XYZ file of C-alpha atoms in Angstrom:
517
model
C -6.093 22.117 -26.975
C -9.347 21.049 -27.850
C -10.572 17.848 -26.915
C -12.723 15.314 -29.021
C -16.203 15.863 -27.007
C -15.186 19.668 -27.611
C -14.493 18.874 -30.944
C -17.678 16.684 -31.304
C -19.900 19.258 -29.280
C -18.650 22.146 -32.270
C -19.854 20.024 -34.989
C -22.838 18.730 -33.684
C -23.679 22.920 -33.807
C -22.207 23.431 -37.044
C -24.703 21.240 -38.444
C -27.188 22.834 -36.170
C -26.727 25.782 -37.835
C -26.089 24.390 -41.238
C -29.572 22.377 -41.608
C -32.084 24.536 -39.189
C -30.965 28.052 -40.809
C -31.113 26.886 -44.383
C -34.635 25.859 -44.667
C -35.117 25.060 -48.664
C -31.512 26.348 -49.457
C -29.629 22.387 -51.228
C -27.593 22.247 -48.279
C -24.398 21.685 -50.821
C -24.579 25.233 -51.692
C -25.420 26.387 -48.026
C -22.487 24.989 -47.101
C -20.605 27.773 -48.552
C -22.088 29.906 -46.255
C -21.667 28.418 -43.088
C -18.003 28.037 -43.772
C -17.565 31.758 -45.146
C -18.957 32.790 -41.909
C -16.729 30.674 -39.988
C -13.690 32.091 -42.085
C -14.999 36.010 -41.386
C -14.724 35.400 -37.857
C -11.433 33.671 -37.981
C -9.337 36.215 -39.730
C -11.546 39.204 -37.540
C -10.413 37.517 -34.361
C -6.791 36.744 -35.758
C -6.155 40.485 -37.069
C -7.031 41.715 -33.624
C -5.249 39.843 -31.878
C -2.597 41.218 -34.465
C -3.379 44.723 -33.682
C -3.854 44.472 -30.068
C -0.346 42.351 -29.583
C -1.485 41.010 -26.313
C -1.646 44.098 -24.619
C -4.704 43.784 -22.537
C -5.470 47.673 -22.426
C -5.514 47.475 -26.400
C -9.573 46.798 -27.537
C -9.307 46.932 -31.674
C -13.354 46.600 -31.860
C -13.994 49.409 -29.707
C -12.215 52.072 -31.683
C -13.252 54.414 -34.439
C -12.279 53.753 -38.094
C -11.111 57.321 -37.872
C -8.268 56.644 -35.710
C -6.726 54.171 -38.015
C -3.897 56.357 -39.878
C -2.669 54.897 -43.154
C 0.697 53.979 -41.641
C -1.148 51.521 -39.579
C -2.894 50.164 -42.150
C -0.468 50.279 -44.371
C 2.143 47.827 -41.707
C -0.525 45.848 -41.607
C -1.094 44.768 -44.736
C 2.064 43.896 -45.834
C 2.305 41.930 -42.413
C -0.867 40.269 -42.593
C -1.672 40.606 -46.337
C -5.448 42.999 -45.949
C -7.191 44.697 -43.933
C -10.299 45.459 -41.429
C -11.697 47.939 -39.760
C -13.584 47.967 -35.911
C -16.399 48.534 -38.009
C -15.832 45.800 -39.973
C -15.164 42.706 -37.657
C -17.068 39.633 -37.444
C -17.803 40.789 -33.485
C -19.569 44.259 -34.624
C -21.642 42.795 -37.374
C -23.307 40.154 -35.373
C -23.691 42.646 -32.258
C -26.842 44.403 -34.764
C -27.063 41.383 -37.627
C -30.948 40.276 -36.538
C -31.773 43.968 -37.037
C -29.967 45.178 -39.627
C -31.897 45.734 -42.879
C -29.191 46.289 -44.741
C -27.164 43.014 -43.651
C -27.019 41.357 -46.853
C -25.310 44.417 -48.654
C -23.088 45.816 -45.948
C -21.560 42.084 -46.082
C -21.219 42.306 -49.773
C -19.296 46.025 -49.047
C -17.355 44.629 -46.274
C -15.829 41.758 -47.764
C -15.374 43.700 -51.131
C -13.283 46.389 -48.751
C -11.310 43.488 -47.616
C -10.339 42.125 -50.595
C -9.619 45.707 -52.276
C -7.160 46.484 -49.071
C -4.526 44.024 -50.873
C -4.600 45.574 -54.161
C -1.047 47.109 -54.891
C 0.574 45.105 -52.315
C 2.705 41.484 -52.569
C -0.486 39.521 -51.539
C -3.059 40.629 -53.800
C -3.348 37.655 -55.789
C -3.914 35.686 -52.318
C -6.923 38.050 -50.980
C -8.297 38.873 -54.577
C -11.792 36.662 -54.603
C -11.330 34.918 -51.322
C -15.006 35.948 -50.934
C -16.249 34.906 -54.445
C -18.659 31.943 -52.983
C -19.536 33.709 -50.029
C -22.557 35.951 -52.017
C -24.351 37.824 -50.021
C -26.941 38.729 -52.574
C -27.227 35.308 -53.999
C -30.584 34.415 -54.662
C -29.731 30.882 -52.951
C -30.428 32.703 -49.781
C -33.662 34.073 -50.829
C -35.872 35.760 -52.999
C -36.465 38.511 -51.014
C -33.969 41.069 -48.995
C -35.811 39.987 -45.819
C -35.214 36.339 -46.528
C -31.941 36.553 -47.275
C -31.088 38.918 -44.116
C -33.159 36.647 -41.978
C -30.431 33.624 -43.116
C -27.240 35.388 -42.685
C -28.196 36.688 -39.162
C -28.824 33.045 -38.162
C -25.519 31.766 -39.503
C -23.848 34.879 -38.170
C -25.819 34.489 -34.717
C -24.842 30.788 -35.177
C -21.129 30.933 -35.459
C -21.136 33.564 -32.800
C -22.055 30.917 -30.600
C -19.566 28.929 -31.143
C -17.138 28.569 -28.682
C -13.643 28.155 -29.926
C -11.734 29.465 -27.329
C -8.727 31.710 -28.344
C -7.963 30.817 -32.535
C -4.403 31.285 -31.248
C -3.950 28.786 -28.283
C -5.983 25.591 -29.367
C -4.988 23.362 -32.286
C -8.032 21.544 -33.609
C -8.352 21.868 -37.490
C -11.451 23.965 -37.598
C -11.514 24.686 -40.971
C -11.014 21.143 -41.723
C -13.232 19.355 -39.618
C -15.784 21.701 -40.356
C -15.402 20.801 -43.615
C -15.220 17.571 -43.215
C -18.114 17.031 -41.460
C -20.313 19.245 -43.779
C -19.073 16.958 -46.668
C -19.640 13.997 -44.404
C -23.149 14.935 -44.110
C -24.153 16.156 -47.545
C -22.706 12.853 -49.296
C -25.588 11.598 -49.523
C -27.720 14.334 -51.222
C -28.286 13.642 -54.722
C -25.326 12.746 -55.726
C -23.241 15.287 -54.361
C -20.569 13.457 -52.930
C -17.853 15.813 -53.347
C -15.389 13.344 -52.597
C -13.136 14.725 -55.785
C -12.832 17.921 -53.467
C -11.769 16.096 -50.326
C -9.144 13.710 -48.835
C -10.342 12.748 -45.346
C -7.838 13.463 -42.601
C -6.733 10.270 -41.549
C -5.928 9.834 -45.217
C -4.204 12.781 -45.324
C -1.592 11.969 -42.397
C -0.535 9.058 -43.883
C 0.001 10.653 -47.096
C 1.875 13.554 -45.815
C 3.666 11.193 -43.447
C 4.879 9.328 -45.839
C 6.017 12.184 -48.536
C 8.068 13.884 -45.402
C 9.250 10.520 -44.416
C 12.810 11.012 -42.739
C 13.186 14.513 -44.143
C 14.183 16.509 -41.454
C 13.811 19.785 -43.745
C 12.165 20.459 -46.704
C 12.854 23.285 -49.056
C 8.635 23.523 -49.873
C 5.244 21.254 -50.303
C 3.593 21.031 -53.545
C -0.084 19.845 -54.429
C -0.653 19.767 -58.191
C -4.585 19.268 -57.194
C -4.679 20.843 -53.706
C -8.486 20.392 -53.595
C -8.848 22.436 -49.890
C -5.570 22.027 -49.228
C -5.980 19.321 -46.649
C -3.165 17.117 -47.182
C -1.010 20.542 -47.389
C -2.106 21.762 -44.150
C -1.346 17.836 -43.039
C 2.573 18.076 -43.468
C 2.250 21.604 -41.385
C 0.759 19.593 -38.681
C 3.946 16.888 -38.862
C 6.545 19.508 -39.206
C 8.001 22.653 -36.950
C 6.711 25.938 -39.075
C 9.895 26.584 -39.622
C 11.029 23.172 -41.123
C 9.290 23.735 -44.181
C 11.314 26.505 -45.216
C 9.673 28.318 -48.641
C 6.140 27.272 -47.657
C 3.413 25.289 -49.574
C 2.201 25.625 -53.235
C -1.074 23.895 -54.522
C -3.056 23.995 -57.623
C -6.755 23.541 -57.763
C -8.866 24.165 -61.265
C -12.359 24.020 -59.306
C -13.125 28.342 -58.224
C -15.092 26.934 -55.162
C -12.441 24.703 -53.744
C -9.850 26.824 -54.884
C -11.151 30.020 -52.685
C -11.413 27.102 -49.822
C -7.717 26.347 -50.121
C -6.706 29.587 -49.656
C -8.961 30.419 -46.543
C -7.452 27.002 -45.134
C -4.292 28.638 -45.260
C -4.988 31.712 -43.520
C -7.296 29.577 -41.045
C -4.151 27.446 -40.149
C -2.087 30.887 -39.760
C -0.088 30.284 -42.562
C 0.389 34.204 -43.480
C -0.372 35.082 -47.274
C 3.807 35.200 -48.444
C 4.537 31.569 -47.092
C 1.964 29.866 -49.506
C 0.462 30.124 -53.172
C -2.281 28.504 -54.451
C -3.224 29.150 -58.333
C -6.252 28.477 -59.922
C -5.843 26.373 -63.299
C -5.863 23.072 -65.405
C -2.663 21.577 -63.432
C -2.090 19.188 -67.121
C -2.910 21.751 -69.558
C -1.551 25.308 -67.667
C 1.101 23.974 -65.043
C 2.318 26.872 -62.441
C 5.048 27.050 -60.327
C 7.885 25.643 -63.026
C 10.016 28.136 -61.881
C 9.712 27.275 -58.186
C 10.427 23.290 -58.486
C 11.513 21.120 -57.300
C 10.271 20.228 -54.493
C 11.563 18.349 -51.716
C 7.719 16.798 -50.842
C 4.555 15.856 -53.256
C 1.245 14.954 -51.886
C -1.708 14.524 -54.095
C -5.103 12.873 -54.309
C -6.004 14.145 -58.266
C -9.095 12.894 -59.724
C -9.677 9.345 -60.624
C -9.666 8.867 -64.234
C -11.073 11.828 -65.712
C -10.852 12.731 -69.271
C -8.177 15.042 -70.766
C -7.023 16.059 -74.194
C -3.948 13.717 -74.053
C -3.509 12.263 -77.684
C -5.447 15.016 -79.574
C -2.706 17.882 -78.625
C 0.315 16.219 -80.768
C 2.528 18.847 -79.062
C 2.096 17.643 -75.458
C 4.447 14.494 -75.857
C 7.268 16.803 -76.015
C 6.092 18.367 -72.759
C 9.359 17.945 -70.695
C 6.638 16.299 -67.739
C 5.454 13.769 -70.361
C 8.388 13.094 -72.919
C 10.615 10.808 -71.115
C 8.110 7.995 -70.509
C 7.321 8.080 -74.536
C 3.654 8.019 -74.107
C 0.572 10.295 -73.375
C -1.669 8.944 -70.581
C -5.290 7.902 -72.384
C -7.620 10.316 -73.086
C -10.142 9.106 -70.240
C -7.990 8.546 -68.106
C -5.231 11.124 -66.856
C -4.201 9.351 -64.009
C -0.946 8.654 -64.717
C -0.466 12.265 -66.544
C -0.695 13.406 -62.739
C 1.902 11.263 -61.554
C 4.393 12.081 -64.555
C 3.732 15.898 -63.371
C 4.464 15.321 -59.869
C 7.370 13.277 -60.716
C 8.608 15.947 -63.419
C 8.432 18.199 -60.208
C 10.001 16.289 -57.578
C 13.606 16.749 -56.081
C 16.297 14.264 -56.353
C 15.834 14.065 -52.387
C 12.082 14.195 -51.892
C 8.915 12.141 -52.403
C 5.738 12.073 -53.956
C 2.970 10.391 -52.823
C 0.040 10.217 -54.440
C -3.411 8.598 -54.168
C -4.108 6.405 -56.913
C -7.215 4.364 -58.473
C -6.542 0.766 -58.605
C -6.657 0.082 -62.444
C -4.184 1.847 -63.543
C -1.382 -0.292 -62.059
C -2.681 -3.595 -64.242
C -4.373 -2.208 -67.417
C -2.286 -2.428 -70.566
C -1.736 -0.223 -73.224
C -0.082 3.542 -73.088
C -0.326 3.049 -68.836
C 1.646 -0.332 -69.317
C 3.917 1.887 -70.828
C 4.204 4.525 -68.364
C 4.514 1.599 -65.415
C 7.231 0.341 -67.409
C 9.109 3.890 -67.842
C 8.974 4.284 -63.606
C 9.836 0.646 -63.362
C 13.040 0.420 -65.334
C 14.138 4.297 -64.093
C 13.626 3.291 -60.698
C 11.317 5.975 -59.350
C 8.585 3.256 -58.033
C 9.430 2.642 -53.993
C 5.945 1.798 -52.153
C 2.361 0.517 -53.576
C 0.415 0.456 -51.210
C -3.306 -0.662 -50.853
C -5.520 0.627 -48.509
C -8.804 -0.094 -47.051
C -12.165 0.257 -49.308
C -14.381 2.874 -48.098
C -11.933 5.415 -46.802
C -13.310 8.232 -49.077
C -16.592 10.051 -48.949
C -19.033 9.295 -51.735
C -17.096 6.035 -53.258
C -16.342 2.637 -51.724
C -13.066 2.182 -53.843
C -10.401 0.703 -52.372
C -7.178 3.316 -53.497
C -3.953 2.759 -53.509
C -0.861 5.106 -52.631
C 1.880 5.554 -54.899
C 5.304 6.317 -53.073
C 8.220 7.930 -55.862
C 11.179 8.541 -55.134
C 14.287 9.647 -56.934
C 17.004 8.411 -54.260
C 16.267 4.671 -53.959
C 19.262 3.212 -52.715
C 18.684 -0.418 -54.609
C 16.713 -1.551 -57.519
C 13.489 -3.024 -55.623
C 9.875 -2.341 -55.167
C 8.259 -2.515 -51.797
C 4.383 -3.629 -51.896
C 2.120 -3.323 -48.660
C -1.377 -4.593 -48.883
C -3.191 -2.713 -45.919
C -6.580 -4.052 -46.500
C -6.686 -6.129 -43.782
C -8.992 -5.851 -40.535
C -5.599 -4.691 -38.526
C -5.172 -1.570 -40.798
C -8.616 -0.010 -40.596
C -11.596 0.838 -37.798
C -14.959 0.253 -39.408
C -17.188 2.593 -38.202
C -21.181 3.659 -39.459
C -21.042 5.095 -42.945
C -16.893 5.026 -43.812
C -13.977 3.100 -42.263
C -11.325 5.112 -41.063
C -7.687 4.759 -40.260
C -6.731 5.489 -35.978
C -2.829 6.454 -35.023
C -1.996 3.105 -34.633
C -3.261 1.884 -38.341
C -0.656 4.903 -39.558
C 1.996 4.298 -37.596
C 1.351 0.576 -38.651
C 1.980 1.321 -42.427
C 4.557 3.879 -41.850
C 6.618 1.379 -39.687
C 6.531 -1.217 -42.885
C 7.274 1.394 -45.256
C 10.475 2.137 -43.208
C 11.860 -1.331 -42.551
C 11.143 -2.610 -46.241
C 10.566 -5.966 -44.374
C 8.611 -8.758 -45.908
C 5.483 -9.511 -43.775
C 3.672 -13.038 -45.259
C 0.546 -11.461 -46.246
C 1.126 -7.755 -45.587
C 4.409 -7.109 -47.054
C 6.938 -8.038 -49.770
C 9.806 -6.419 -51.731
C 10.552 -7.321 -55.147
C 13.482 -7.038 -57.590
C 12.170 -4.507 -60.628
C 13.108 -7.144 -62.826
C 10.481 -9.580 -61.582
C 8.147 -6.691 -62.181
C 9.466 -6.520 -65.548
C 8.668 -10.378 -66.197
C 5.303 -9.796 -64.548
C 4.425 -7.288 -67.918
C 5.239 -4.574 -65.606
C 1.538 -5.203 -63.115
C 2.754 -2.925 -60.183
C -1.018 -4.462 -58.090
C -0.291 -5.558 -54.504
C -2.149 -8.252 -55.040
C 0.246 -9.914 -57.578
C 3.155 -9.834 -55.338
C 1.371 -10.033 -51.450
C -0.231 -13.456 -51.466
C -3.032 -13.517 -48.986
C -3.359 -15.189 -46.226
C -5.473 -18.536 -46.481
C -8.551 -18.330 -44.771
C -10.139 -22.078 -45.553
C -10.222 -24.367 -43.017
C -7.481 -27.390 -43.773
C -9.515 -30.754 -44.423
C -8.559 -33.923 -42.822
C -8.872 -36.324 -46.018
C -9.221 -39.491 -43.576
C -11.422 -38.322 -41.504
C -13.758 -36.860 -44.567
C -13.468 -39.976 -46.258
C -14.454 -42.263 -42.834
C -17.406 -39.331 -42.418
C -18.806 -39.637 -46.068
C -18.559 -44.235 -45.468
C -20.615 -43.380 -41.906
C -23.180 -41.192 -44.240
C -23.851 -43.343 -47.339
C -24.193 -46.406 -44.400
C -26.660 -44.493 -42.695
C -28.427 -44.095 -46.084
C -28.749 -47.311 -46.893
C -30.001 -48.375 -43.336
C -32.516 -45.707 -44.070
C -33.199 -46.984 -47.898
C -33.689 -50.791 -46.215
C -36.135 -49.237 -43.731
C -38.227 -47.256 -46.187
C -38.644 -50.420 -48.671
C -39.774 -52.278 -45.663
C -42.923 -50.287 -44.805
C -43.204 -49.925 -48.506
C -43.723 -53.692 -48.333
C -45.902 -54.324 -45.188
C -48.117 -51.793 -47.125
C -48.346 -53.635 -50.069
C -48.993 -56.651 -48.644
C -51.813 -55.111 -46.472
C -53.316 -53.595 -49.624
């Protein structure tokens, strides 16, 4: 396994490589590139180690394309879902890359070859555009053919570099904390926070934590805005491979992060027929109806973005939206996320969702909604987290918990805001092992906690207009200092004394003056 200096080492020349090489390139669109060339030499150096099946005498990049016969390639492609040639690995490219004039297009022809080996077979929907962002030709690169070699041979050169051991025996989340750290460092570049695109890890444990909480099998994993795929690839990390028994399904309607999703997948050796990610408007063109439901639901959907809501009459007999009565507003869909996940969750599983703050207090059609998982019982944790969690906002979320088998008629509210739930560090605060295990160990008991914790009936909910905020139910915990009245009152007596000593003083020089005068 790799350890954190390792870990810290890589990144430190990822964004070597990432800010030297690109020169004027906005690094938010270089970033693509860096992290397409780290995905080329992932699945190069995970199909040979396919091909070669640990026989030491077996070296794939030294062979001819010729001796590949299609029965070879044909076994593996419906194993591993493509194909590529010696010729074509990561390894072979960079041997020549700094002196190839003909880089930039022999890229573009490689990664169109291995995206065409799928077509025909059960995974070419998976492979089909997995390259899109990753143009070699782009003018982002360069305005000249020279330029634009010049910049893939030192990301190529770059990632060549890097060492990452054997893909096979380490577990550190490259493709995430690459990722990660790219967005980390590009937050700040004119407004490009992508922090719509990206749930931090330690934000992603808890959430997958809590959606697999006491599950000791789940059918399959669903993300109705899968983003990268990070809190996917987060219940993988909690579970046995084969715990999760039908894989994981995600839906994403941004192309970039949608093509990132998938390569997480592969990057995380999840082979191309144990997950499917579509690319779509999850409100307005759901997939995977036929597939639910699902035993676990993790999400982190955009914070109140605009949708048609009202203006399509037909959508309030949308089987997702019909039972609460009511259309989430037009500009904001929040809660027309959480009636999707909860349209698609099992009567054994759990959602749980990420969730802006406003929506559990403001009136109107989301009063409505709060009221419709009130009364039916599907509410079982709110909890509030630390601000500043998230790249590019300071908001202080909160996590929705659902839950279709609630054994009573109660609501559990956790305010984790407090210094004991979060390590501040330079730019964001972050949440350590202990701050998860902390807020998993309160979800579990259901145990009030002054300050922290408190479960409430639904019906005091209902009194309380249906205001599902932490706040309204966890008092905090007073911070003023208690005041002694006596002793203010005997301290205020030795004060206006004092003053009129002072008072008698001054009108005495003011007198001896006079009197000189």
């Amino acid at each position: 396994m790799i350890s954190n200096t390792q870990r810290a080492q890589l990144q430190a020349q990822i964004w070597k490589i990432a800010n030297e090489v690109r020169g004027a390139v906005d690094g938010w669109d270089f970033k693509q590139f860096v992290l397409g060339t780290l995905f080329y030499r992932f699945i190069s150096e995970n199909f040979t180690n396919y091909i070669e099946g640990g026989d030491d005498e077996v070296d794939y990049a030294s062979m001819s394309d010729d001796v590949i016969t299609p029965d070879i390639k044909d076994d593996a492609i419906k194993t591993k879902g493509y194909f590529i040639y010696p010729s074509q690995l990561f390894v072979n490219v960079a041997k020549n890359a700094s002196k190839n004039p003909n880089l930039n297009t022999d890229l573009k022809a490689i990664f169109t070859a291995i995206e065409a080996s799928a077509n025909g077979y059960d995974s070419e929907k998976d492979i089909k555009g997995l390259f899109a962002d990753f143009d070699t030709t782009s003018t982002r690169l360069g305005n000249t053919v020279e330029d634009k070699n010049s910049r893939l041979a030192a990301v190529i050169k770059g990632v060549e570099g890097l060492n990452f051991g054997n893909f096979e025996d380490n577990h550190i989340d490259l493709f995430g904390d690459a990722y990660e750290f790219l967005i980390h460092n590009y937050a700040a570049n004119a407004g490009k926070s992508g922090g719509e695109f990206f749930t931090p890890q330690c934000v992603s444990k808890l959430i997958a934590r809590l959606a697999i909480h006491n599950q000791s099998t789940i059918n399959k994993i669903y993300d109705p805005a899968a983003g990268s795929g990070s809190l996917l690839l987060q219940a993988k990390k909690q579970f046995d491979e084969h715990i999760i028994e039908e894989g994981f399904f995600g839906q994403e309607i941004n192309h970039t992060t949608y093509n990132l999703a998938r390569m997480n997948m592969f990057l995380h050796n999840i082979n191309y027929d144990k997950f499917d990610i579509a690319l779509g408007n999850t409100l307005m063109k759901p997939q995977f109806g036929d597939d639910k439901p699902f035993d676990a639901i993790v999400s982190n959907p955009p914070y109140s973005v605009s949708w048609i809501g009202s203006d399509d009459p037909t959508l309030i007999n949308d089987e997702r939206f019909a039972p609460a009565g009511v259309l989430a507003p037009k500009s904001k869909a929040d809660f027309a996320f959480v009636l999707h996940a909860l349209s698609y969750l099992s009567g054994k599983g759990r959602a749980a969702i990420v969730c802006f703050p406003g929506i559990f207090y403001r009136g109107g059609a989301e009063q409505k909604i709060r009221k419709y998982l009130v009364d039916n019982n599907f509410v079982e944790t709110v909890i509030a987290l630390a601000p500043n969690l998230f790249y590019g906002t300071s908001i202080a979320v909160n996590i929705l918990v659902l839950s279709k088998h609630k054994a009573d008629t109660k609501t559990q509210f956790i305010d984790a805001t407090g210094a004991d739930f979060f390590k501040k560090e330079t730019n964001n605060n972050i949440l350590e092992e202990e701050h998860i295990d902390k807020i998993l160990n309160i979800f579990d008991k259901k145990e009030d906690i002054e300050a922290v914790a408190k479960t409430v009936d639904n019906a005091l909910i209902a009194e309380n207009d249906y205001n599902l905020s932490v706040s309204s139910y966890v008092e905090a915990k007073e911070t003023r200092q208690e005041t002694d009245i006596k002793e203010l009152n005997e301290r205020i007596r030795k004060i206006v004394a004092r003053e009129n000593e002072l008072r008698a003083e001054i009108d005495g020089i003011i007198k001896e003056l006079e009197e000189q005068v």
